[in-house]
N, CA, C and O atoms as a DFTB+ gen file, in Angstrom:
248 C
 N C O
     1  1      89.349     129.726     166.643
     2  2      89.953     128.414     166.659
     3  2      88.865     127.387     166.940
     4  3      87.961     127.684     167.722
     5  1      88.896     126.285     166.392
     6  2      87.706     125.496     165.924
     7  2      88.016     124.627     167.512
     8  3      89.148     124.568     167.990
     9  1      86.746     123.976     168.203
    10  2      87.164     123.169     169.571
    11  2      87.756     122.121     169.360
    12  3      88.071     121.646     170.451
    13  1      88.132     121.395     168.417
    14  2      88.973     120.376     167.892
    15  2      89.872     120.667     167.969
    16  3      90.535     119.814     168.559
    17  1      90.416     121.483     167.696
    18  2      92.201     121.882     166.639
    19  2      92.810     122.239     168.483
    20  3      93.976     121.915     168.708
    21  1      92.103     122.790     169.505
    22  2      92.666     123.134     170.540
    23  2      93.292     121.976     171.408
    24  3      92.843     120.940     171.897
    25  1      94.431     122.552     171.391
    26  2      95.361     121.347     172.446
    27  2      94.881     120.951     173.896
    28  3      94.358     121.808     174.608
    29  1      95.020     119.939     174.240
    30  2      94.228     119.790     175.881
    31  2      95.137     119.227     176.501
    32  3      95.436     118.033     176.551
    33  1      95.729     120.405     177.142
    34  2      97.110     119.962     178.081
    35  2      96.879     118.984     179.108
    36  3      97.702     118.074     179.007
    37  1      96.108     118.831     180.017
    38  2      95.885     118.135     181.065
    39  2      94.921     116.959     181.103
    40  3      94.971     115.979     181.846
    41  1      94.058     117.240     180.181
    42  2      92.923     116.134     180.189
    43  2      93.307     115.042     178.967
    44  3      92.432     114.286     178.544
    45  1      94.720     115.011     178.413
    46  2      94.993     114.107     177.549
    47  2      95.146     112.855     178.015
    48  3      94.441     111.954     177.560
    49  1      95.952     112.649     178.851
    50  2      95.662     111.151     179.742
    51  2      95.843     111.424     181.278
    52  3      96.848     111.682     181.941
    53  1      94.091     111.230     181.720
    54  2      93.971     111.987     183.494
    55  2      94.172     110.812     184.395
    56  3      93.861     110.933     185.580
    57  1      94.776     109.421     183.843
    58  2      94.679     108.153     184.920
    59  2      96.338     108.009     184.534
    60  3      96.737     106.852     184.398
    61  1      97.316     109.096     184.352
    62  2      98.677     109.175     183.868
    63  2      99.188     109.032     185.693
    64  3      98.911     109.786     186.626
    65  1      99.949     107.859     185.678
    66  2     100.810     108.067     187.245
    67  2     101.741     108.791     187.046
    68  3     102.117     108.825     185.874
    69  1     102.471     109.625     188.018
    70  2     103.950     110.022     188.079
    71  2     104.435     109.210     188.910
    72  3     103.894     108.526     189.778
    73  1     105.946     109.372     188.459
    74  2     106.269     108.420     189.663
    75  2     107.129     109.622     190.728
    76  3     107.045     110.833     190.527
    77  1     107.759     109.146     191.606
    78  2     108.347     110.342     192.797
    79  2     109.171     111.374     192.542
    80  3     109.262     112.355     193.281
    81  1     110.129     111.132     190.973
    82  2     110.901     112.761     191.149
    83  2     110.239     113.173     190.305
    84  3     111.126     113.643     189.592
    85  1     108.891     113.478     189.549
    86  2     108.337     114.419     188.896
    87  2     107.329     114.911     189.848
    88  3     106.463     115.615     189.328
    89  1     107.201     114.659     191.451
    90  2     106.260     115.892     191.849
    91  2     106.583     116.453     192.535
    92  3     107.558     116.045     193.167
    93  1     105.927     117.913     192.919
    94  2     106.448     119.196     193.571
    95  2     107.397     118.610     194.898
    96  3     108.516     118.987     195.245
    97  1     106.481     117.503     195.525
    98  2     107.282     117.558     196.825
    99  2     108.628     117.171     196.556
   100  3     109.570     117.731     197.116
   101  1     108.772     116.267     195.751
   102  2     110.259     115.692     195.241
   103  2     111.258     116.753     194.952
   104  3     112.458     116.543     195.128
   105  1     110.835     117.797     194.548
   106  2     111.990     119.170     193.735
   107  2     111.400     119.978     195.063
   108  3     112.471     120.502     195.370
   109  1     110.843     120.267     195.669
   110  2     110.901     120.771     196.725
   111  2     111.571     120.358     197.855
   112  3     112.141     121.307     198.394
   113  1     111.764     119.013     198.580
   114  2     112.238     118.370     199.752
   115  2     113.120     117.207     199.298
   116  3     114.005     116.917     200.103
   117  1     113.067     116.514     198.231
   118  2     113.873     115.223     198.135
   119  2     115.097     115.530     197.793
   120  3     115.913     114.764     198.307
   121  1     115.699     116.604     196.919
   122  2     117.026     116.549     196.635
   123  2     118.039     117.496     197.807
   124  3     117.627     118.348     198.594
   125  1     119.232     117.097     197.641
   126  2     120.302     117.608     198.390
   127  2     120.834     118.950     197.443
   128  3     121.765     118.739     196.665
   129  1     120.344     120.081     197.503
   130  2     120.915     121.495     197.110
   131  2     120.241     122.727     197.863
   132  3     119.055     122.853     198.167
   133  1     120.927     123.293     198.007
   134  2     120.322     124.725     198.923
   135  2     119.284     125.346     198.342
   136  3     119.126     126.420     198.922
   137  1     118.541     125.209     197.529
   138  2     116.896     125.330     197.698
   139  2     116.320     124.520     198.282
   140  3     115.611     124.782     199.253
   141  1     116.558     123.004     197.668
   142  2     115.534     122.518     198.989
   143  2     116.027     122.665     200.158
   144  3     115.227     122.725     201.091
   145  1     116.993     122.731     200.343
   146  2     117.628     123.044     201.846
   147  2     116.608     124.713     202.788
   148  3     116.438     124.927     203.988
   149  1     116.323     125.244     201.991
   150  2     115.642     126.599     201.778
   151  2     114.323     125.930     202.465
   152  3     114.050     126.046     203.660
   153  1     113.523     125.183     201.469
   154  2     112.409     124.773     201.568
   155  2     112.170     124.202     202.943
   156  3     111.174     124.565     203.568
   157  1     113.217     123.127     203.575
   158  2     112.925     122.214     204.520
   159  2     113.320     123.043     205.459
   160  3     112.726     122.569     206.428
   161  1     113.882     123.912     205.838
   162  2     114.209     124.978     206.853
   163  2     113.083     125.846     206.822
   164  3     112.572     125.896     207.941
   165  1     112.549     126.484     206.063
   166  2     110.978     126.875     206.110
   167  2     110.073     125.936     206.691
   168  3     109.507     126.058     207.777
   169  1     109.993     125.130     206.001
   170  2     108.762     124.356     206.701
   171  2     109.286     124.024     207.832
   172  3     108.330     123.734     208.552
   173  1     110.539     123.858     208.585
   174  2     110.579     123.483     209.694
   175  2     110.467     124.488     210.896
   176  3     110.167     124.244     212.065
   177  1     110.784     125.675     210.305
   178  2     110.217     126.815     211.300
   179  2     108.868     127.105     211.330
   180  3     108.335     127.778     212.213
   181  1     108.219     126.535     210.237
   182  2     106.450     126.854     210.614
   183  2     105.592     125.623     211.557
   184  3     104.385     125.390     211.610
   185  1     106.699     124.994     212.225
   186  2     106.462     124.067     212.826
   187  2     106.066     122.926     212.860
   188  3     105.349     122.410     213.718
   189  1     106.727     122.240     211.472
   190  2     106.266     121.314     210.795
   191  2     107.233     120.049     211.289
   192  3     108.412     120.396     211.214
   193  1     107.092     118.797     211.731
   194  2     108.463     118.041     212.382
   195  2     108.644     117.112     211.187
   196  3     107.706     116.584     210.590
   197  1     109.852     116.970     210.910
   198  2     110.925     116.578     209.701
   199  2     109.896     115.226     208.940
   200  3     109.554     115.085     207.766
   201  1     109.610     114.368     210.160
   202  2     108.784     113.245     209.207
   203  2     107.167     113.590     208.845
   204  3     106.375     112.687     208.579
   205  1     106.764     115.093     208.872
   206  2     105.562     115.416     207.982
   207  2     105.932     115.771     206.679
   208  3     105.019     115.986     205.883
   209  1     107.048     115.870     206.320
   210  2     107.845     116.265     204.952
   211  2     108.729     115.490     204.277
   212  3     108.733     115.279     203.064
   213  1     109.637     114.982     205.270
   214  2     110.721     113.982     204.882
   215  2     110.290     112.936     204.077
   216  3     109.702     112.149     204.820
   217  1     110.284     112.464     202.750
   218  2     110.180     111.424     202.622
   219  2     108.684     111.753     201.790
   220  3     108.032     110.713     201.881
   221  1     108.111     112.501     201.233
   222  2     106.929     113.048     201.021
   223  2     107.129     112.960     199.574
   224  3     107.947     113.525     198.848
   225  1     105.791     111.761     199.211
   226  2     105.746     111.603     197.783
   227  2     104.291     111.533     197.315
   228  3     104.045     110.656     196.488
   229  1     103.331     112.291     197.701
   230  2     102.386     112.129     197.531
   231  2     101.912     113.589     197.893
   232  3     102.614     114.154     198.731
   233  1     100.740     114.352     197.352
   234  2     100.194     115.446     197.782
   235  2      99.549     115.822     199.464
   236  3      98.709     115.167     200.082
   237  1     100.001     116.621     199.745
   238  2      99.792     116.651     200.956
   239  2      97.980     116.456     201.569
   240  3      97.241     116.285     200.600
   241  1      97.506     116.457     202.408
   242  2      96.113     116.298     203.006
   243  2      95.131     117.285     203.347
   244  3      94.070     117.148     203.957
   245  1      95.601     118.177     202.912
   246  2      95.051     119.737     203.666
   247  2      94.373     119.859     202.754
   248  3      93.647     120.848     202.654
């Protein structure tokens, strides 16, 4: 396959914003259904307190 003809999933536009329900933390912690319910009960037993997650729209710092 010629390096042209190959599709470039990620590097097609790299200054692309999302906005808050297309990232992980959003489908992980923002909606009301028993997975994220799953999720935020995990992280809250690894000792994480509700406003290091709650409200989390941006990639975390670690």
């Amino acid at each position: 396959m010629a390096p042209s003809s190959r599709k470039r999933i990620h590097l097609d536009n790299p200054t692309r914003k999302k906005t808050p329900d297309q990232l992980r933390s959003y489908r992980w912690y923002g909606v009301n259904d028993l997975r994220s319910f799953g999720h935020r009960s995990r992280t809250a037993q690894m000792g994480y307190h509700p406003s290091d997650y709650m409200g989390a729209t941006s990639r975390p710092a670690w």
